[in-house]
PDB file of C-alpha atoms in Angstrom:
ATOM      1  CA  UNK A 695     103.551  98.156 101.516  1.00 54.00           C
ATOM      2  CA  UNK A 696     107.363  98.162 102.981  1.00 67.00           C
ATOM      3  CA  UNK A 697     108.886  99.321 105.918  1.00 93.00           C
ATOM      4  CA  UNK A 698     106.586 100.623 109.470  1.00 97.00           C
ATOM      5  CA  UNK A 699     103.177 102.136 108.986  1.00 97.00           C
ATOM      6  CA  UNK A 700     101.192 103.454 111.171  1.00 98.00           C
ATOM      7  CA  UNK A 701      97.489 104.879 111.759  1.00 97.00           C
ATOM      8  CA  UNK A 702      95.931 107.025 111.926  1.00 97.00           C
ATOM      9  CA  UNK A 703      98.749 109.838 111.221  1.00 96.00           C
ATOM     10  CA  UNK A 704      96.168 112.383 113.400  1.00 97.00           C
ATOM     11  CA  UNK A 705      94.222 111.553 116.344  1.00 97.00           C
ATOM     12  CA  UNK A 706      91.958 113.869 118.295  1.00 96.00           C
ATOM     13  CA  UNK A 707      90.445 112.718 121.504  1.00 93.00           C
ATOM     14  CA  UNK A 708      88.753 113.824 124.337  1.00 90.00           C
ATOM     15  CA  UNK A 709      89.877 112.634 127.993  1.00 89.00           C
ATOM     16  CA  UNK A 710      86.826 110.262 128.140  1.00 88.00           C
ATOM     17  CA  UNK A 711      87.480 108.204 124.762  1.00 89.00           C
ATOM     18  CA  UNK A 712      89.118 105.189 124.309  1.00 94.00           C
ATOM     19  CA  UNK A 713      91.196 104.933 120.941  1.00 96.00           C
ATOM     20  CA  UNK A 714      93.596 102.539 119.332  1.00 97.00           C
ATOM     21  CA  UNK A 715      96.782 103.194 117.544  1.00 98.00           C
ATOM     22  CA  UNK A 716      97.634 100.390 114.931  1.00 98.00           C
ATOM     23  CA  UNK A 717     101.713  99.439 113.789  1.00 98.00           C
ATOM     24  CA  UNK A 718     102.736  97.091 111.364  1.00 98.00           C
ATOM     25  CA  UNK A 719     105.826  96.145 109.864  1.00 97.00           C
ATOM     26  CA  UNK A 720     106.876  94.363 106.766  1.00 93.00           C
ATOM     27  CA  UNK A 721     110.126  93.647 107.261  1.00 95.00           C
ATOM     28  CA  UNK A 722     110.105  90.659 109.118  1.00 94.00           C
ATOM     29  CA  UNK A 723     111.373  91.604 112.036  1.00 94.00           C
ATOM     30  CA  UNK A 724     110.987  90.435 115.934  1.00 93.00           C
ATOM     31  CA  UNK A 725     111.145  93.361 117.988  1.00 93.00           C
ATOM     32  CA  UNK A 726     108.541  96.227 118.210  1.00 95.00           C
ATOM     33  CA  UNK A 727     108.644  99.484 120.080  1.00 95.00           C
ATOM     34  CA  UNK A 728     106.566 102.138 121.254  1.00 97.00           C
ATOM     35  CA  UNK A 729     107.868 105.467 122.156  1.00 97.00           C
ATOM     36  CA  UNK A 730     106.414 109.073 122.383  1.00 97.00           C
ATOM     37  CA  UNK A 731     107.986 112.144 121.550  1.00 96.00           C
ATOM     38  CA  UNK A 732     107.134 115.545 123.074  1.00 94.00           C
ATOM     39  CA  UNK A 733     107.921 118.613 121.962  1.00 88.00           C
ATOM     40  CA  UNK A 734     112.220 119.701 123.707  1.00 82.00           C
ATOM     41  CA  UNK A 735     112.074 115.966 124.884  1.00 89.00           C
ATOM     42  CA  UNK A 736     114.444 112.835 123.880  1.00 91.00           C
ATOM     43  CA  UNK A 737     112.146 109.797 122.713  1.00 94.00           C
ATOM     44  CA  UNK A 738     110.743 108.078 125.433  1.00 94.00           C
ATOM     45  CA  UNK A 739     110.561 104.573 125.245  1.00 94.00           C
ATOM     46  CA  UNK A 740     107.539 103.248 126.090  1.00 96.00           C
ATOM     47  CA  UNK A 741     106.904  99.414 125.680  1.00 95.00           C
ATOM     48  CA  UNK A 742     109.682  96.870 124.030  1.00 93.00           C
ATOM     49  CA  UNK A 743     107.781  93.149 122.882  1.00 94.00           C
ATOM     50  CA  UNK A 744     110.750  90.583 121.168  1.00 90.00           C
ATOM     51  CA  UNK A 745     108.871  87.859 119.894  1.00 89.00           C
ATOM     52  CA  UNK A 746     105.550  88.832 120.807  1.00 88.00           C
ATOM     53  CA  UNK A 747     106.129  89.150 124.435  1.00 88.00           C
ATOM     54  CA  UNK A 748     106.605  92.348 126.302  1.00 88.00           C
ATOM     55  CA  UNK A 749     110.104  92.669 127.557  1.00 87.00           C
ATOM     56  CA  UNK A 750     110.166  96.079 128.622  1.00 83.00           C
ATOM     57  CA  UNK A 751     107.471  98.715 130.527  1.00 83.00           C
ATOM     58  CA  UNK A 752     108.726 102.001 131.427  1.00 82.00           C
ATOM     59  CA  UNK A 753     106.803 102.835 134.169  1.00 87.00           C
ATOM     60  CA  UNK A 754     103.723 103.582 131.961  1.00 94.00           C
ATOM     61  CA  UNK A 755     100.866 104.673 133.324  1.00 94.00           C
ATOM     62  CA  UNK A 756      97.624 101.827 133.153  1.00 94.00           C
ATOM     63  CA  UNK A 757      96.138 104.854 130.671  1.00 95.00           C
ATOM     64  CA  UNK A 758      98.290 103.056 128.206  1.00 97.00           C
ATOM     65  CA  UNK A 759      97.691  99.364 127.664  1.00 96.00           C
ATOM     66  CA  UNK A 760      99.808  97.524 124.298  1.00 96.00           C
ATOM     67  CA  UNK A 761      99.022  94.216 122.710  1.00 96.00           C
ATOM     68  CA  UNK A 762     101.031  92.835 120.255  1.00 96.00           C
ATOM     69  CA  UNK A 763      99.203  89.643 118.749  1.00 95.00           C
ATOM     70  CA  UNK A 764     102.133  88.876 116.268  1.00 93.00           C
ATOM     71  CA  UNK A 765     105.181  89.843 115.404  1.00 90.00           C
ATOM     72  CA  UNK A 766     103.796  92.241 112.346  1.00 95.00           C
ATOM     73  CA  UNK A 767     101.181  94.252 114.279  1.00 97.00           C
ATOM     74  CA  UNK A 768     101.644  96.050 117.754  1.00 97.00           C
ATOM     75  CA  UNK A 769      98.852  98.075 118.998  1.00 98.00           C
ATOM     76  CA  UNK A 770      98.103 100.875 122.026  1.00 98.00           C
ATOM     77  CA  UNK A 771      94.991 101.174 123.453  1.00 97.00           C
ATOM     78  CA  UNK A 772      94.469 104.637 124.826  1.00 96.00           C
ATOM     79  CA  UNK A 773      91.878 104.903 127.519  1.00 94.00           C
ATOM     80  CA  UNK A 774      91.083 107.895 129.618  1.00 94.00           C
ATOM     81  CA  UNK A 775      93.951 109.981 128.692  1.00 94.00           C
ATOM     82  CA  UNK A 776      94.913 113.675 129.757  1.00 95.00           C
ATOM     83  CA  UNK A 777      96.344 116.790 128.076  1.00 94.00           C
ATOM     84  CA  UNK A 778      99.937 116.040 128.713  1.00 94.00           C
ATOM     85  CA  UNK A 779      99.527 112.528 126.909  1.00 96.00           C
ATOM     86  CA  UNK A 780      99.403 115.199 123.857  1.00 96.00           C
ATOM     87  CA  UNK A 781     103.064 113.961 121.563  1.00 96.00           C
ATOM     88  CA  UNK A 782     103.983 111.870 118.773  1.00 97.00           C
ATOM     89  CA  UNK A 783     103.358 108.544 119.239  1.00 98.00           C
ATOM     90  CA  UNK A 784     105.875 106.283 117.201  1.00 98.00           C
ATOM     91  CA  UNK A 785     106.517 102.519 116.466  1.00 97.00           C
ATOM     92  CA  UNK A 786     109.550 101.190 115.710  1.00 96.00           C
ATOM     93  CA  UNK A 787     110.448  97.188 114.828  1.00 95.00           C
ATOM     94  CA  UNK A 788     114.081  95.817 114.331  1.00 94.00           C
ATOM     95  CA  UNK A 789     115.846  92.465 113.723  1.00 92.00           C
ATOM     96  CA  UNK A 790     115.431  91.485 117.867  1.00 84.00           C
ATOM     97  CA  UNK A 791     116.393  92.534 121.042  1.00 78.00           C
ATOM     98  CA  UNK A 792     119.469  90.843 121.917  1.00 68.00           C
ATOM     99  CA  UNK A 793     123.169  91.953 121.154  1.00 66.00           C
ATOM    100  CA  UNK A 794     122.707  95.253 120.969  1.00 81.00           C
ATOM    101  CA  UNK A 795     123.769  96.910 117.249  1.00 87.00           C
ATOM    102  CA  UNK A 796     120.510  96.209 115.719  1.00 89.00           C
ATOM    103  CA  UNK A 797     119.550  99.232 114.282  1.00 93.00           C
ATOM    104  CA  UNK A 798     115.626 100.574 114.746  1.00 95.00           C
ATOM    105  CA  UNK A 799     113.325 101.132 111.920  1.00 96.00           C
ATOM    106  CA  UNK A 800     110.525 103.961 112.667  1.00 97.00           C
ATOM    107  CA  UNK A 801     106.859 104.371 111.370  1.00 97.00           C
ATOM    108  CA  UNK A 802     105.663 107.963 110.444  1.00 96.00           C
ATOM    109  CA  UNK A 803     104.078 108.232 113.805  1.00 97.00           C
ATOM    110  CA  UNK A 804     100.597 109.409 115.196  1.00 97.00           C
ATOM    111  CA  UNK A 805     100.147 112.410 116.298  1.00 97.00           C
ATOM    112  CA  UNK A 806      97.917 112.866 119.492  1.00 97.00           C
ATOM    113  CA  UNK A 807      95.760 115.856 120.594  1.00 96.00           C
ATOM    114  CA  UNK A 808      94.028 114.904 124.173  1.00 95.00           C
ATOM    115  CA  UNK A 809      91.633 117.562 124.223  1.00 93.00           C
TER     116      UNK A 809
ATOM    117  CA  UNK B1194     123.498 110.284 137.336  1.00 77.00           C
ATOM    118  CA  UNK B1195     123.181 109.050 133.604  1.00 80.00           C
ATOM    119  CA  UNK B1196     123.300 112.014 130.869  1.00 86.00           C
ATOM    120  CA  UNK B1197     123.359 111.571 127.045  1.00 91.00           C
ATOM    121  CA  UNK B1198     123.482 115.420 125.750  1.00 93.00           C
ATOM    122  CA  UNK B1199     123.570 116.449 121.988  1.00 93.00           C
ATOM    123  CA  UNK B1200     126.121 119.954 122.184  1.00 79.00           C
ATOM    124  CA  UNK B1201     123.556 121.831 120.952  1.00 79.00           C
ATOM    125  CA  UNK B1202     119.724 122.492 119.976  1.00 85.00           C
ATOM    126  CA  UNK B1203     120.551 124.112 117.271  1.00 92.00           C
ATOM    127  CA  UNK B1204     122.953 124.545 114.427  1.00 94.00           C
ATOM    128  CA  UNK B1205     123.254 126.850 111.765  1.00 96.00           C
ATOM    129  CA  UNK B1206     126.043 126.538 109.230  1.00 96.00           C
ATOM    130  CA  UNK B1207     126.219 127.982 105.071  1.00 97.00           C
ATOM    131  CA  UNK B1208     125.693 125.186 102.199  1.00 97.00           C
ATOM    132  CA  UNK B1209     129.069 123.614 101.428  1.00 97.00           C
ATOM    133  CA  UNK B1210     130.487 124.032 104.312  1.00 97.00           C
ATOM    134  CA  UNK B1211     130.964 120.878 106.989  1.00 98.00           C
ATOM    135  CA  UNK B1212     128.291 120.137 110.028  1.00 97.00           C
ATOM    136  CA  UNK B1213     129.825 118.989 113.055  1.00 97.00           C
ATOM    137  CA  UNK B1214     127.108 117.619 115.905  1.00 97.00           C
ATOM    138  CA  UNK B1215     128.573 116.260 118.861  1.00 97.00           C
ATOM    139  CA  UNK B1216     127.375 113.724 121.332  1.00 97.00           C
ATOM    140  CA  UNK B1217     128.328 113.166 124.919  1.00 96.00           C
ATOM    141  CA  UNK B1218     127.469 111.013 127.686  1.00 95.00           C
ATOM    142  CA  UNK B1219     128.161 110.170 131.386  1.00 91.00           C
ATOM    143  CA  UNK B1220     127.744 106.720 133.345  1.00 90.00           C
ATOM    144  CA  UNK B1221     127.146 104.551 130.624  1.00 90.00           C
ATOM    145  CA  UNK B1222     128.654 102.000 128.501  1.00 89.00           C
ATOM    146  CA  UNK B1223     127.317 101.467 125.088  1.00 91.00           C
ATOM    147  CA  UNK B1224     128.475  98.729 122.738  1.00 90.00           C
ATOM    148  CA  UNK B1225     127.390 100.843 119.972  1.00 93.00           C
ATOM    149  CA  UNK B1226     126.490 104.097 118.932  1.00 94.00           C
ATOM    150  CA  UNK B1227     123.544 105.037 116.282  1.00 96.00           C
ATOM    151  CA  UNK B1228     122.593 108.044 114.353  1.00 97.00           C
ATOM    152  CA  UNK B1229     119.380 109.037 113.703  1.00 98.00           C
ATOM    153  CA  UNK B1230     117.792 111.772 111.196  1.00 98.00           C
ATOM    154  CA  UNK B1231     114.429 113.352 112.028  1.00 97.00           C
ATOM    155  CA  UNK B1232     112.463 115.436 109.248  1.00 95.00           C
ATOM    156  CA  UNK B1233     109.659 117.500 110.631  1.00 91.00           C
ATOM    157  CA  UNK B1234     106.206 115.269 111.675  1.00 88.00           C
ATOM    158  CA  UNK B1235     108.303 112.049 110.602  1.00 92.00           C
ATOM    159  CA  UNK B1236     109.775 109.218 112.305  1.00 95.00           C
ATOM    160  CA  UNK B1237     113.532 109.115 112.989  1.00 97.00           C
ATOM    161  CA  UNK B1238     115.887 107.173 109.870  1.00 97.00           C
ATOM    162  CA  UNK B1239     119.064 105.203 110.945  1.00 96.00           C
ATOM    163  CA  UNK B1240     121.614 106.842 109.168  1.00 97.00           C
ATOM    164  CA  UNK B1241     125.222 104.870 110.858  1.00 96.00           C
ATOM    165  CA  UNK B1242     125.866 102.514 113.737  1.00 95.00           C
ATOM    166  CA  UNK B1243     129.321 102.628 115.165  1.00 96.00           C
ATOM    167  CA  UNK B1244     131.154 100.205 117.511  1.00 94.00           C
ATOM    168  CA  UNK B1245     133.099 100.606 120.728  1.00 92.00           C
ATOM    169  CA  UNK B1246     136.154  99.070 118.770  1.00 92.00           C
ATOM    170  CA  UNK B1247     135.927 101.540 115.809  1.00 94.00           C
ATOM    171  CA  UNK B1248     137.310 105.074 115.637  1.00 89.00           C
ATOM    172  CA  UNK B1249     135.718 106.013 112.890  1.00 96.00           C
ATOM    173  CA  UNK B1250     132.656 105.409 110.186  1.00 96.00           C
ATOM    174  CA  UNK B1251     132.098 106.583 106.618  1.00 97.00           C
ATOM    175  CA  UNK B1252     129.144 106.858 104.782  1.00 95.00           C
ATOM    176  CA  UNK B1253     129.385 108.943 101.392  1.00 96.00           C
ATOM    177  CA  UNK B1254     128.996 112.372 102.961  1.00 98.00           C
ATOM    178  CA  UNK B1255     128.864 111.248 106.479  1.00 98.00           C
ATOM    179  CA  UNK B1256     131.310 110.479 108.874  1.00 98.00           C
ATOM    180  CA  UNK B1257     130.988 109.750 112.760  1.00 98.00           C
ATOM    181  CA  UNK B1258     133.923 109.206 115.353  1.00 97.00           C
ATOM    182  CA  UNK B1259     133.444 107.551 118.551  1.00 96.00           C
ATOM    183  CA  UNK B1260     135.727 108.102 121.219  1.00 94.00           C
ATOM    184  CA  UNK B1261     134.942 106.069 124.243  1.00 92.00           C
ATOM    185  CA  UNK B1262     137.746 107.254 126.553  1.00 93.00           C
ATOM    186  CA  UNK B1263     136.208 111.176 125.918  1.00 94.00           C
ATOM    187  CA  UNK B1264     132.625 109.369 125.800  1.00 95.00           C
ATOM    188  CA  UNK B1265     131.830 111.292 122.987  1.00 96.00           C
ATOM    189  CA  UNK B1266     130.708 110.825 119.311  1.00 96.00           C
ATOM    190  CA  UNK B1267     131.361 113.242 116.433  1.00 97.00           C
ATOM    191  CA  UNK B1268     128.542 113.350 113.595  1.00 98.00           C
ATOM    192  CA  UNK B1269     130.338 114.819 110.339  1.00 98.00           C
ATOM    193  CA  UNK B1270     128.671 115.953 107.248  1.00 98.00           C
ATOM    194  CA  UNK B1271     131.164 117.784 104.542  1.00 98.00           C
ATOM    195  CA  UNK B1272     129.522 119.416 101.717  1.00 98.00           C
ATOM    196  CA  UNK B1273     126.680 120.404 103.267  1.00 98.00           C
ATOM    197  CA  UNK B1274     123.136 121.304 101.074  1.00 97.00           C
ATOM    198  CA  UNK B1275     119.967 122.601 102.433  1.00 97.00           C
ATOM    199  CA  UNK B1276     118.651 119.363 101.976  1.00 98.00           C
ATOM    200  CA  UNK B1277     120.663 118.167 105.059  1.00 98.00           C
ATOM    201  CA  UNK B1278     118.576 120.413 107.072  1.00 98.00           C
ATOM    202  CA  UNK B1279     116.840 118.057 109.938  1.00 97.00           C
ATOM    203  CA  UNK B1280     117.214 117.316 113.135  1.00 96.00           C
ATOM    204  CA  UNK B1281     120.324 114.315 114.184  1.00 97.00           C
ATOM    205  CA  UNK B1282     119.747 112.067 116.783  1.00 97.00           C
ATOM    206  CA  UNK B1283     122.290 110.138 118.607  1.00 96.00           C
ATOM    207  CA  UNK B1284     121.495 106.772 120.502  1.00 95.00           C
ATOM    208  CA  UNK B1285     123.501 105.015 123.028  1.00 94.00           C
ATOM    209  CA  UNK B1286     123.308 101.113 121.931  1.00 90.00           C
ATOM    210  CA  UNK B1287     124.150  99.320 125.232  1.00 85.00           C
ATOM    211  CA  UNK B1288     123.640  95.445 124.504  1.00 74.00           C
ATOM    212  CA  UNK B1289     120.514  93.887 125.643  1.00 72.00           C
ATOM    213  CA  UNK B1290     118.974  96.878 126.800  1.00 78.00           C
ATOM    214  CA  UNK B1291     116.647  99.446 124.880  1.00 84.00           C
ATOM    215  CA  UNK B1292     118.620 102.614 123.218  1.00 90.00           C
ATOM    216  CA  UNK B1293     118.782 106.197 124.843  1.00 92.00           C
ATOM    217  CA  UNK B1294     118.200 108.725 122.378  1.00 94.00           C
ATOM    218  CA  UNK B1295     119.498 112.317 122.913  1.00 95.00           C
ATOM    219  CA  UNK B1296     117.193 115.397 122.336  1.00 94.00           C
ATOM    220  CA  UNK B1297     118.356 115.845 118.856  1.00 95.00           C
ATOM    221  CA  UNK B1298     120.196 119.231 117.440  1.00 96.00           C
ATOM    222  CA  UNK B1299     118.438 121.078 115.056  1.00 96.00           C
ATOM    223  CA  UNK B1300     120.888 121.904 111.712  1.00 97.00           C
ATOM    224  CA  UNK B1301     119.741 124.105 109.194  1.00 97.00           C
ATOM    225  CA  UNK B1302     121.599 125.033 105.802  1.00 98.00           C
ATOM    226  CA  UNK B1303     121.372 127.774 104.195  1.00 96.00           C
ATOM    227  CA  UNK B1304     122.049 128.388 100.466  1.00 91.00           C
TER     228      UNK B1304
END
C-alpha cells in the first residue's frame, strides 16, 4: 500500500468505550499529524510527533491520548468520549517539521459517531 | 486577533468558465502558502505551495497569486469542469510551526 491509511473508515462508540484509531504511512516520512474536522469548522490540529516525539498538543483534552511508536504508525486512543467529539478524525505525515514548505499528505480519515 | 478567512463558503460558477477563491489573513506571517482540495468524506490533497518571494504559481489549470502586502492569496482555475467541484482549502505555512487551514469554500460546476 502507498500513501496514509487509516482505520477503521467508521467508528461508532458509546461514551463509556475505549477505541483506537490506527495511521500509517508509506512514504517515509518523519512527521505525523492528527487533526479533526467538524462539520462549518477549519481543521483542527490536534497532536504534531517529528521523529517519534510529540512536538505539539493543542490543548487536547486527556479524553484523547496519541502514541506514536515509530515513525510509520501513529495511533489515538479514545477513552470516555462525548457527543461533540463526533468529526472526522484525520492523519496526516510529511517530510518533517522544520522549515516550513513541507507540504502535508492526508489519510482518508475516520469518521466518529460518540453516541 | 489572528484570522485566516476563505471569501466565501460557497461558489457556484458554469463549466468553462474560470473559479476564483480567495484567501485572506490578519496578524500572521507565513513563509508559504498551500492549497488544499477536499472531496466529500476524504482527506484534503496538496494541490500548490507558494512562497513569500513568488507572485505567482502555475500548475496546468491552476494558478495561485500571493500577495503579502494585501495578505491575500488568489486560487485560479480556468476551464473549469464539473469535475473541479470540491471544496479548496488554503493553509498558512509559517516556518516551524504547524499550518492554519481556512474553512474551505465550497465550488460547484455545473455543466
Amino acid at each position: 500500500e502507498t500513501g496514509v491509511t487509516q482505520t477503521p473508515r467508521h467508528l461508532v462508540m458509546g461514551m463509556t468505550n475505549k477505541k483506537s484509531l490506527k495511521c500509517e504511512q508509506h512514504l517515509g516520512h518523519n512527521a505525523m499529524y492528527w487533526y479533526k474536522q467538524s462539520a462549518k469548522k477549519p481543521l483542527e490540529l490536534m497532536f504534531v510527533y517529528n521523529f517519534k516525539e510529540q512536538t505539539e498538543n493543542n490543548s487536547v483534552p486527556s479524553r484523547f491520548s496519541p502514541e506514536c511508536p515509530n515513525s510509520s504508525h501513529l495511533f489515538l486512543h479514545l477513552h470516555t468520549l462525548q457527543p461533540e467529539d463526533s468529526a472526522l478524525y484525520l492523519c496526516a505525515s510529511s517530510q518533517d517539521r522544520s522549515g516550513g514548505g513541507n507540504e502535508q499528505f492526508f489519510g482518508p480519515g475516520t469518521r466518529l459517531t460518540v453516541l | 486577533s489572528q484570522k485566516i478567512e476563505q471569501n466565501s463558503e460557497a461558489l457556484n460558477i458554469q463549466e468553462g468558465k474560470t473559479a476564483t477563491l480567495t484567501c485572506n489573513y490578519t496578524n500572521y506571517s507565513p513563509a508559504y502558502l498551500q492549497w488544499y482540495r477536499q472531496d466529500p468524506g476524504r482527506g484534503p490533497v496538496f494541490l500548490l505551495l507558494i512562497r513569500e518571494n513568488e507572485k505567482e504559481k502555475r500548475k496546468e489549470r491552476l494558478k495561485v497569486t500571493f500577495d503579502t502586502t494585501l495578505k491575500q492569496s488568489l486560487f485560479h482555475i480556468t476551464a473549469s469542469q464539473p469535475a473541479d467541484s470540491a471544496t479548496y482549502l488554503c493553509a498558512l505555512d509559517q516556518a516551524g510551526t504547524a499550518l492554519i487551514f481556512g474553512k474551505g469554500t465550497t465550488l460547484s460546476v455545473s455543466s
